[in-house]
Short mmCIF file of C-alpha atoms in Angstrom, two decimals:
data_model
loop_
_atom_site.label_atom_id
_atom_site.label_comp_id
_atom_site.label_asym_id
_atom_site.label_seq_id
_atom_site.Cartn_x
_atom_site.Cartn_y
_atom_site.Cartn_z
CA MET H 1 22.44 3.28 -21.26
CA SER H 2 23.91 1.82 -23.84
CA LYS H 3 24.66 4.18 -27.19
CA SER H 4 22.58 1.27 -29.10
CA ILE H 5 19.51 1.60 -26.98
CA LYS H 6 18.01 4.87 -28.09
CA GLU H 7 14.61 4.14 -25.56
CA PHE H 8 13.93 1.87 -22.86
CA SER H 9 10.94 2.09 -21.24
CA LEU H 10 7.95 0.88 -18.73
CA HIS H 11 4.14 1.83 -19.15
CA TYR H 12 1.34 0.36 -17.66
CA ASP H 13 -2.12 0.69 -17.97
CA PRO H 14 -4.47 2.64 -15.28
CA ILE H 15 -7.75 1.22 -14.83
CA ASN H 16 -9.39 3.58 -13.10
CA GLU H 17 -8.99 7.44 -12.55
CA SER H 18 -7.28 7.00 -9.20
CA ASN H 19 -4.73 4.54 -10.56
CA THR H 20 -4.74 2.13 -7.62
CA PHE H 21 -4.82 -1.49 -7.98
CA THR H 22 -6.70 -4.29 -5.68
CA SER H 23 -6.16 -8.34 -5.34
CA GLY H 24 -7.06 -10.28 -8.52
CA ASP H 25 -6.81 -6.83 -10.71
CA ILE H 26 -5.38 -7.29 -14.40
CA VAL H 27 -1.97 -5.73 -14.73
CA GLU H 28 -1.29 -4.69 -18.42
CA GLY H 29 1.20 -2.92 -20.22
CA ARG H 30 4.43 -2.89 -22.45
CA VAL H 31 8.15 -2.09 -22.58
CA VAL H 32 9.10 0.36 -25.43
CA LEU H 33 12.54 -0.54 -26.67
CA GLU H 34 14.28 1.09 -29.27
CA VAL H 35 18.16 0.22 -30.69
CA ILE H 36 19.81 2.27 -33.28
CA LYS H 37 21.35 -1.10 -34.89
CA GLU H 38 21.19 -4.86 -34.04
CA ILE H 39 21.69 -5.95 -30.69
CA LYS H 40 22.09 -9.33 -29.57
CA VAL H 41 20.38 -10.31 -25.79
CA ASP H 42 20.72 -13.14 -23.43
CA SER H 43 17.54 -12.20 -21.12
CA PHE H 44 14.66 -10.02 -21.86
CA PHE H 45 11.97 -9.97 -18.83
CA VAL H 46 9.34 -7.92 -16.95
CA LYS H 47 8.22 -9.31 -13.29
CA LEU H 48 5.93 -7.90 -10.69
CA THR H 49 6.14 -8.33 -6.93
CA GLY H 50 4.94 -7.44 -3.88
CA ASP H 51 7.07 -6.97 -0.81
CA ALA H 52 7.09 -5.65 2.82
CA HIS H 53 10.65 -4.52 4.29
CA VAL H 54 11.47 -3.29 7.88
CA SER H 55 14.64 -1.79 8.71
CA TRP H 56 16.26 0.34 11.58
CA THR H 57 19.28 0.77 13.94
CA GLU H 58 19.50 1.33 17.37
CA GLY H 59 22.51 2.66 19.13
CA SER H 60 25.87 3.54 18.36
CA GLY H 61 29.16 2.37 17.70
CA ASP H 62 30.27 -0.27 19.08
CA ASP H 63 26.71 -1.02 20.90
CA GLU H 64 25.25 -0.07 17.15
CA THR H 65 22.51 -2.99 15.66
CA THR H 66 20.90 -3.22 12.95
CA TYR H 67 17.53 -5.12 12.77
CA SER H 68 15.34 -5.79 9.53
CA ASP H 69 13.05 -8.75 8.38
CA HIS H 70 11.31 -8.71 4.77
CA GLU H 71 8.41 -10.62 3.65
CA ARG H 72 7.82 -11.45 -0.02
CA TYR H 73 3.57 -11.76 -0.76
CA PHE H 74 4.47 -12.67 -4.67
CA LYS H 75 6.70 -12.51 -7.41
CA LEU H 76 5.45 -13.16 -11.33
CA LYS H 77 7.38 -13.20 -14.19
CA GLN H 78 6.97 -12.86 -17.83
CA TYR H 79 9.63 -13.62 -20.32
CA PHE H 80 10.29 -12.19 -23.80
CA ILE H 81 13.89 -13.76 -24.26
CA GLN H 82 15.08 -16.32 -22.07
CA GLU H 83 18.49 -17.97 -22.15
CA SER H 84 18.76 -21.43 -24.34
CA SER H 85 20.49 -22.83 -21.51
CA LYS H 86 17.89 -22.00 -18.86
CA LYS H 87 14.82 -22.91 -20.65
CA GLY H 88 12.52 -24.70 -18.93
CA GLU H 89 14.02 -24.73 -15.47
CA GLY H 90 12.33 -23.64 -12.66
CA GLU H 91 12.64 -20.18 -10.57
CA LYS H 92 11.89 -20.39 -6.75
CA ASN H 93 9.01 -18.40 -5.18
CA THR H 94 8.33 -17.33 -8.83
CA THR H 95 5.29 -18.10 -10.87
CA LEU H 96 5.83 -17.69 -14.38
CA ILE H 97 3.68 -16.19 -16.88
CA ASP H 98 3.08 -17.54 -20.28
CA GLY H 99 3.69 -14.48 -23.06
CA GLU H 100 5.07 -14.20 -26.37
CA THR H 101 8.58 -14.99 -26.74
CA TYR H 102 11.25 -13.77 -29.49
CA GLY H 103 14.56 -14.54 -30.66
CA PRO H 104 17.18 -13.51 -28.94
CA VAL H 105 18.74 -10.70 -31.84
CA ILE H 106 16.78 -7.74 -32.11
CA SER H 107 16.77 -5.25 -34.81
CA PRO H 108 17.14 -1.55 -35.28
CA GLY H 109 14.03 0.17 -34.76
CA CYS H 110 11.41 0.80 -31.83
CA HIS H 111 9.67 -2.36 -30.82
CA VAL H 112 6.46 -2.62 -28.10
CA PHE H 113 6.37 -5.68 -26.14
CA PRO H 114 3.17 -6.47 -24.54
CA PHE H 115 3.15 -7.72 -20.89
CA ARG H 116 -0.19 -9.42 -18.68
CA PHE H 117 -0.27 -10.26 -15.11
CA GLN H 118 -3.16 -11.18 -12.51
CA LEU H 119 -3.02 -9.88 -9.11
CA PRO H 120 -2.94 -12.70 -6.61
CA LYS H 121 -6.80 -13.18 -4.99
CA GLN H 122 -5.28 -13.21 -1.38
CA ASN H 123 -5.26 -10.40 1.58
CA MET H 124 -1.95 -8.16 0.79
CA PRO H 125 -1.44 -4.95 2.63
CA PRO H 126 -1.81 -1.78 0.90
CA SER H 127 1.20 0.38 -0.56
CA PHE H 128 2.79 2.31 2.16
CA LYS H 129 5.61 3.68 3.51
CA GLY H 130 6.35 4.57 6.58
CA PHE H 131 9.14 5.69 9.29
CA HIS H 132 11.32 2.66 9.25
CA GLY H 133 9.53 0.12 6.75
CA SER H 134 7.15 0.10 3.63
CA VAL H 135 5.05 -2.36 1.42
CA LYS H 136 5.66 -1.82 -2.05
CA TYR H 137 4.48 -2.94 -5.49
CA VAL H 138 6.41 -2.97 -8.10
CA LEU H 139 7.26 -3.46 -11.61
CA THR H 140 10.50 -4.21 -13.17
CA VAL H 141 11.90 -4.88 -16.35
CA LYS H 142 15.56 -6.10 -17.24
CA LEU H 143 17.48 -6.22 -20.31
CA SER H 144 20.57 -8.52 -20.12
CA ARG H 145 23.33 -8.44 -23.08
CA PRO H 146 26.54 -10.70 -23.65
CA TRP H 147 29.60 -8.47 -22.37
CA LYS H 148 27.33 -5.04 -21.36
CA SER H 149 25.73 -4.27 -18.28
CA THR H 150 22.42 -4.85 -17.78
CA SER H 151 19.71 -2.34 -18.69
CA SER H 152 16.60 -1.82 -15.89
CA THR H 153 13.79 0.42 -14.97
CA HIS H 154 10.64 -0.03 -12.62
CA THR H 155 7.66 1.28 -11.63
CA GLU H 156 5.50 1.48 -8.21
CA LEU H 157 2.15 0.22 -8.45
CA ASN H 158 -0.58 2.11 -5.96
CA PHE H 159 -2.34 -1.56 -4.29
CA VAL H 160 -5.58 -0.73 -1.76
CA LEU H 161 -7.78 -2.74 -0.15
CA ARG H 162 -10.97 -2.95 -1.58
CA ASN H 163 -14.06 -2.20 0.94
CA ASP H 164 -16.53 -5.21 0.88
CA GLY H 165 -18.71 -3.84 3.16
CA THR H 166 -18.19 -3.19 6.98
CA ASN H 167 -18.18 -5.49 9.50
CA ASP H 168 -21.33 -4.51 12.44
CA HIS H 169 -18.78 -4.77 15.46
CA LEU H 170 -16.85 -1.40 13.54
CA LEU H 171 -20.39 0.22 13.71
CA GLN H 172 -20.61 -0.04 17.64
CA PRO H 173 -20.62 3.50 19.10
CA GLN H 174 -17.30 3.98 21.79
CA SER H 175 -17.64 6.06 24.91
CA GLY H 176 -15.75 6.88 28.15
CA THR H 177 -15.69 8.82 31.13
CA GLN H 178 -12.35 10.14 33.06
CA ASP H 179 -12.75 11.79 36.49
CA LYS H 180 -10.03 13.98 38.38
CA LYS H 181 -9.60 15.17 41.75
CA MET H 182 -7.94 18.67 42.32
CA LYS H 183 -5.18 18.06 45.08
CA LEU H 184 -2.54 20.45 44.39
CA PHE H 185 -2.48 23.48 43.00
CA GLY H 186 -6.55 24.01 43.20
CA SER H 187 -9.27 22.12 44.64
CA GLY H 188 -13.01 20.50 43.48
CA LYS H 189 -12.90 18.08 40.55
CA MET H 190 -13.31 17.81 36.80
CA SER H 191 -14.86 14.91 34.68
CA VAL H 192 -14.89 14.76 30.73
CA THR H 193 -17.42 12.15 29.03
CA VAL H 194 -16.55 11.02 25.26
CA THR H 195 -18.69 9.30 23.22
CA THR H 196 -18.19 8.72 18.93
CA GLU H 197 -20.69 7.34 16.86
CA LYS H 198 -18.79 3.97 15.92
CA THR H 199 -15.38 2.72 15.71
CA GLY H 200 -14.84 2.05 11.80
CA TYR H 201 -14.68 5.17 9.26
CA MET H 202 -13.61 5.37 5.51
CA GLN H 203 -11.25 7.56 3.86
CA GLY H 204 -12.65 10.74 3.58
CA GLU H 205 -15.16 10.49 5.95
CA THR H 206 -15.74 12.73 8.86
CA ILE H 207 -15.30 11.42 12.17
CA LYS H 208 -18.06 13.16 14.77
CA VAL H 209 -17.04 13.53 18.76
CA PHE H 210 -18.98 14.24 21.80
CA VAL H 211 -17.65 15.81 24.36
CA ASP H 212 -19.29 16.48 27.97
CA ILE H 213 -17.22 18.40 30.17
CA ASP H 214 -17.98 19.43 33.73
CA ASN H 215 -15.31 21.59 35.58
CA SER H 216 -16.28 21.70 38.95
CA SER H 217 -12.64 22.39 40.00
CA SER H 218 -10.84 25.56 41.10
CA ARG H 219 -8.91 25.49 38.18
CA ASP H 220 -9.75 26.75 34.56
CA VAL H 221 -8.60 23.91 31.77
CA LYS H 222 -8.64 23.35 27.78
CA LEU H 223 -10.13 20.87 25.57
CA LYS H 224 -7.40 19.34 23.22
CA TYR H 225 -7.95 16.28 20.89
CA SER H 226 -5.93 14.30 18.04
CA LEU H 227 -5.88 11.52 15.93
CA LYS H 228 -2.59 9.49 16.02
CA GLN H 229 -1.33 6.96 13.26
CA LEU H 230 0.37 4.67 15.04
CA GLN H 231 3.02 2.71 13.48
CA THR H 232 4.61 -0.78 14.52
CA PHE H 233 7.67 -2.43 13.21
CA ILE H 234 8.81 -6.09 14.13
CA ALA H 235 12.30 -7.99 12.84
CA GLY H 236 12.46 -10.88 15.06
CA LYS H 237 11.97 -10.18 18.22
CA SER H 238 12.93 -6.47 18.55
CA THR H 239 9.64 -4.12 18.20
CA ASN H 240 10.05 -0.54 16.71
CA ARG H 241 6.97 2.01 17.17
CA GLY H 242 6.29 5.10 15.86
CA HIS H 243 3.27 7.62 15.44
CA LYS H 244 2.12 10.66 13.28
CA ASP H 245 -0.28 13.10 14.05
CA ILE H 246 -3.41 13.16 11.41
CA VAL H 247 -5.19 15.83 13.57
CA LYS H 248 -4.36 17.66 16.44
CA GLU H 249 -5.98 20.80 17.76
CA THR H 250 -6.77 22.58 20.74
CA ARG H 251 -10.84 23.92 21.14
CA ASP H 252 -12.02 26.80 24.06
CA ARG H 253 -11.36 27.19 27.54
CA ILE H 254 -13.76 25.57 30.04
CA PRO H 255 -13.66 28.46 33.27
CA SER H 256 -13.77 27.10 36.85
CA GLY H 257 -17.27 25.70 37.79
CA GLU H 258 -18.82 25.74 34.34
CA LYS H 259 -20.03 22.74 32.15
CA SER H 260 -19.63 22.46 28.47
CA LYS H 261 -21.11 20.08 25.40
CA PHE H 262 -18.74 20.61 22.59
CA ILE H 263 -19.15 18.57 18.87
CA VAL H 264 -16.06 18.28 16.97
CA ASP H 265 -15.68 17.10 13.90
CA MET H 266 -12.31 15.51 12.16
CA ALA H 267 -12.36 15.27 8.34
CA LEU H 268 -10.54 12.41 7.25
CA PRO H 269 -7.82 13.19 4.63
CA HIS H 270 -9.06 10.89 1.48
CA ASP H 271 -5.84 9.61 0.65
CA LEU H 272 -5.39 8.25 4.45
CA THR H 273 -3.75 5.03 4.66
CA VAL H 274 -6.09 2.65 5.91
CA THR H 275 -5.92 0.30 8.82
CA PHE H 276 -3.81 -2.97 8.46
CA GLU H 277 -2.44 -5.76 10.60
CA ASN H 278 -2.19 -8.41 7.88
CA CYS H 279 1.29 -7.91 7.73
CA ARG H 280 3.78 -10.05 9.95
CA ILE H 281 6.70 -6.92 9.89
CA LEU H 282 4.56 -3.81 9.66
CA LYS H 283 1.66 -3.00 10.98
CA VAL H 284 -0.50 0.54 10.69
CA GLN H 285 -3.27 1.20 13.92
CA TYR H 286 -4.73 4.77 14.94
CA GLU H 287 -5.99 6.21 17.91
CA LEU H 288 -8.39 9.03 18.94
CA LYS H 289 -7.31 11.27 22.22
CA VAL H 290 -9.22 13.68 23.93
CA TYR H 291 -8.43 14.88 27.23
CA LEU H 292 -8.26 18.30 29.69
CA ASP H 293 -5.34 20.15 29.58
CA VAL H 294 -4.31 21.11 32.91
CA SER H 295 -1.62 22.95 34.27
CA PHE H 296 0.63 21.74 36.52
CA ALA H 297 -1.12 18.46 37.00
CA SER H 298 -1.88 15.25 35.25
CA ASP H 299 -4.47 15.69 32.44
CA PRO H 300 -7.74 13.08 32.37
CA GLU H 301 -8.12 12.08 29.43
CA VAL H 302 -10.29 8.89 27.21
CA ARG H 303 -8.84 6.91 24.27
CA PHE H 304 -10.33 4.97 21.78
CA PRO H 305 -9.06 2.50 18.92
CA VAL H 306 -10.16 4.12 15.42
CA VAL H 307 -10.26 1.34 12.46
CA ILE H 308 -9.59 3.34 8.77
CA LEU H 309 -11.49 1.59 5.98
CA PRO H 310 -11.39 2.10 2.20
CA ALA H 311 -13.44 4.32 0.47
CA GLU H 312 -16.40 2.62 -0.23
CA GLN H 313 -15.67 3.44 -4.00
CA GLN H 314 -12.06 3.34 -3.94
CA CYS H 315 -11.29 2.70 -7.66
CA PRO H 316 -14.55 4.75 -9.62
CA PRO H 317 -14.69 3.24 -12.99
CA TRP H 318 -14.30 4.92 -15.89
CA GLN H 319 -14.83 4.86 -20.02
CA GLY H 320 -11.95 5.69 -21.65
CA PRO H 321 -8.31 6.43 -21.16
CA PRO H 322 -7.13 9.80 -19.43
CA GLY H 323 -6.78 12.89 -21.30
CA GLY H 324 -3.29 12.67 -23.19
CA PHE H 325 -2.86 9.37 -22.87
CA GLN H 326 -1.81 7.82 -26.47
CA PRO H 327 -0.82 3.93 -26.49
CA TYR H 328 2.02 2.63 -28.30
CA PRO H 329 1.60 1.33 -31.69
CA PRO H 330 1.63 -2.28 -32.37
CA PRO H 331 5.62 -4.27 -32.59
CA GLN H 332 7.01 -3.37 -35.62
CA PRO H 333 7.11 -6.37 -38.70
CA ASN H 334 11.33 -6.95 -38.20
CA LEU H 335 10.79 -7.87 -34.55
CA VAL H 336 10.32 -12.38 -35.19
CA PRO H 337 8.33 -13.98 -32.43
CA TYR H 338 10.56 -17.21 -31.08
CA PRO H 339 9.53 -20.31 -32.29
CA GLY H 340 7.25 -22.45 -29.91
CA GLU H 341 5.96 -21.22 -26.53
CA LEU H 342 7.61 -20.90 -23.17
CA PRO H 343 7.59 -24.04 -21.02
CA PRO H 344 4.51 -23.85 -18.98
CA PRO H 345 4.76 -22.19 -15.45
CA PRO H 346 6.01 -24.37 -12.41
CA ALA H 347 3.96 -24.61 -9.43
CA GLY H 348 5.05 -21.73 -7.26
CA LEU H 349 3.75 -19.53 -4.80
CA TYR H 350 0.05 -18.97 -6.08
CA PRO H 351 -1.30 -22.03 -8.33
CA ASN H 352 -3.81 -22.14 -10.32
CA LEU H 353 -4.65 -18.64 -10.27
CA TYR H 354 -3.94 -18.31 -13.65
CA ASP H 355 -6.43 -18.82 -16.55
CA PRO H 356 -4.34 -19.62 -19.47
CA THR H 357 -7.36 -19.03 -21.88
CA VAL H 358 -7.41 -15.16 -21.01
CA LEU H 359 -3.21 -14.90 -21.26
CA PRO H 360 -1.66 -13.59 -23.88
CA PHE H 361 -0.79 -16.22 -26.86
CA PRO H 362 2.01 -16.42 -30.10
CA GLY H 363 0.20 -14.20 -32.45
CA THR H 364 -1.28 -11.30 -30.12
CA ALA H 365 1.93 -9.29 -30.08
CA ALA H 366 0.35 -7.38 -33.24
CA GLY H 367 -1.49 -5.35 -30.40
CA VAL H 368 -4.27 -7.12 -29.60
CA TYR H 369 -4.90 -6.54 -26.22
CA PRO H 370 -7.53 -8.03 -23.39
CA ASN H 371 -9.80 -5.70 -22.03
CA PRO H 372 -7.40 -3.94 -19.03
CA HIS H 373 -10.25 -2.61 -17.40
CA ALA H 374 -11.51 -6.00 -16.23
CA ILE H 375 -11.81 -6.29 -12.86
CA GLN H 376 -11.56 -9.98 -11.50
CA PRO H 377 -13.86 -11.23 -8.75
CA GLY H 378 -11.70 -12.49 -5.41
CA PHE H 379 -12.00 -12.61 -1.56
CA HIS H 380 -11.16 -9.26 0.09
CA PRO H 381 -11.54 -9.90 3.66
CA ASP H 382 -13.15 -6.66 5.89
CA PRO H 383 -10.05 -4.87 8.12
CA SER H 384 -11.13 -6.00 11.91
CA ALA H 385 -10.79 -3.93 14.84
CA PRO H 386 -7.04 -3.85 16.12
CA VAL H 387 -6.30 -5.57 19.42
CA TYR H 388 -5.86 -2.60 21.44
CA ASP H 389 -3.16 -2.41 24.07
CA PRO H 390 -3.32 1.49 25.69
CA ASN H 391 -0.09 0.79 27.44
CA GLN H 392 1.86 0.42 24.01
CA SER H 393 0.79 3.64 22.60
CA THR H 394 3.32 6.10 22.02
CA ILE H 395 1.01 9.10 22.49
#
C-alpha cells in the first residue's frame, strides 16, 4: 500500500445471523479510506459481481489440454470518483448505480464512502467451490491515482437460495429392489429392498431409509450405504465429473439364511450445498446408494437421486447488529461532494430493477443510511428434481 494511504478497507452490513444474502436482498456497506497527506484520484469505485467459472487440464506434455468456461450473472458498479473524460460513458454488461460523488482531491484524514446495491431478482446458483470450478459473489473496491499503482481489496458474499416451499414431486417416496442369484463361490439368492420417505430434503434434515434384506444365499453379506455429492463441470463439449462422500457407512453383517430389517438415519449437515442445476457450466446433484457387500461377487445395489433444498429458515431475522460490531463514523467535513450527480445508469443486464427513490442521493453521505435489514420480495423458483442418469454416476 502507498505510504500516503494508512487504511483502505471494505465492509458490508450483515442482514441476518447466518451472514447470507439471496436474490433481491440489499447489500449496504462502506469503504474506509484514511490518508496521511492529500492525494489526487483518477478513479474510485466499488462493484458487486456474480460469476461462475470452471477450468481443468487433461493429458500431459504436448498432449496437455486446458478446458475452461465462464458465466456472468451481473455486474453492478458505483463510482465515488470518476475520470472527467469518461463521465457519461456506458460500460459493457455493467449496471451503474447512482450514489454520492466526490471531487478528485482527497484531504488528509479518515473518510467513509457509503455504497448500496440490490442483488438482481433472478434465479442464480448459490455460492459454491468445487473440484474444478466455483460460483462467487464478490464485492471489490479499486482506487486509481496518477502515476501510482492501483489500490484494490475485495470480499466475498455468501449467496444462498431461498426456500419458498417444496414441489409436490419432491415429497413422493422412492422405492427399489435388487436381487442377486449366487452362481460362483456360493448358492441361493439374496435381495435388498430400499425405501425412502421422499426425494427432497432440507439442509440439516435427517434422511430416513428403510432397508429390507433377505439373505437366502449360502454367503454372509454386509449392508453398506452412502450419500455422495456429484459435481459436474462443463466447458464447451467437454465434461468433467467428480464426487465427494457426504455419508459413507457400514452396518451389521447379515448371516446366511437370515432376514433383517434396518432403519438408516443420515443427518445432513446444516451447511451442505443445495442441489442446483441453474448454472450452464456447473451443476451439483446428490445420489443415495444402498448395497450389499458380497466378497468376490458383484454387489446388489439400489440408487436414488436426492434433492437437497435450502433450510426452511435459511436467514433467521435479528433485531440488531452482532456483538462487537461498531459502525464507522460518517464522512469528515473535508470530503466535499462533487457538484452534480452521476449520469443515469445505461441500459444494462438488469434494467428497471432499481428504484432511484430508495438509492443514496447527494447529501446522504452524512451517515443517513436506509434500513440495511430490508429484504426485497422477488421470484425464487424451487429447485427441481435432477434429470437422473445412473450411467453418468461416478460412484
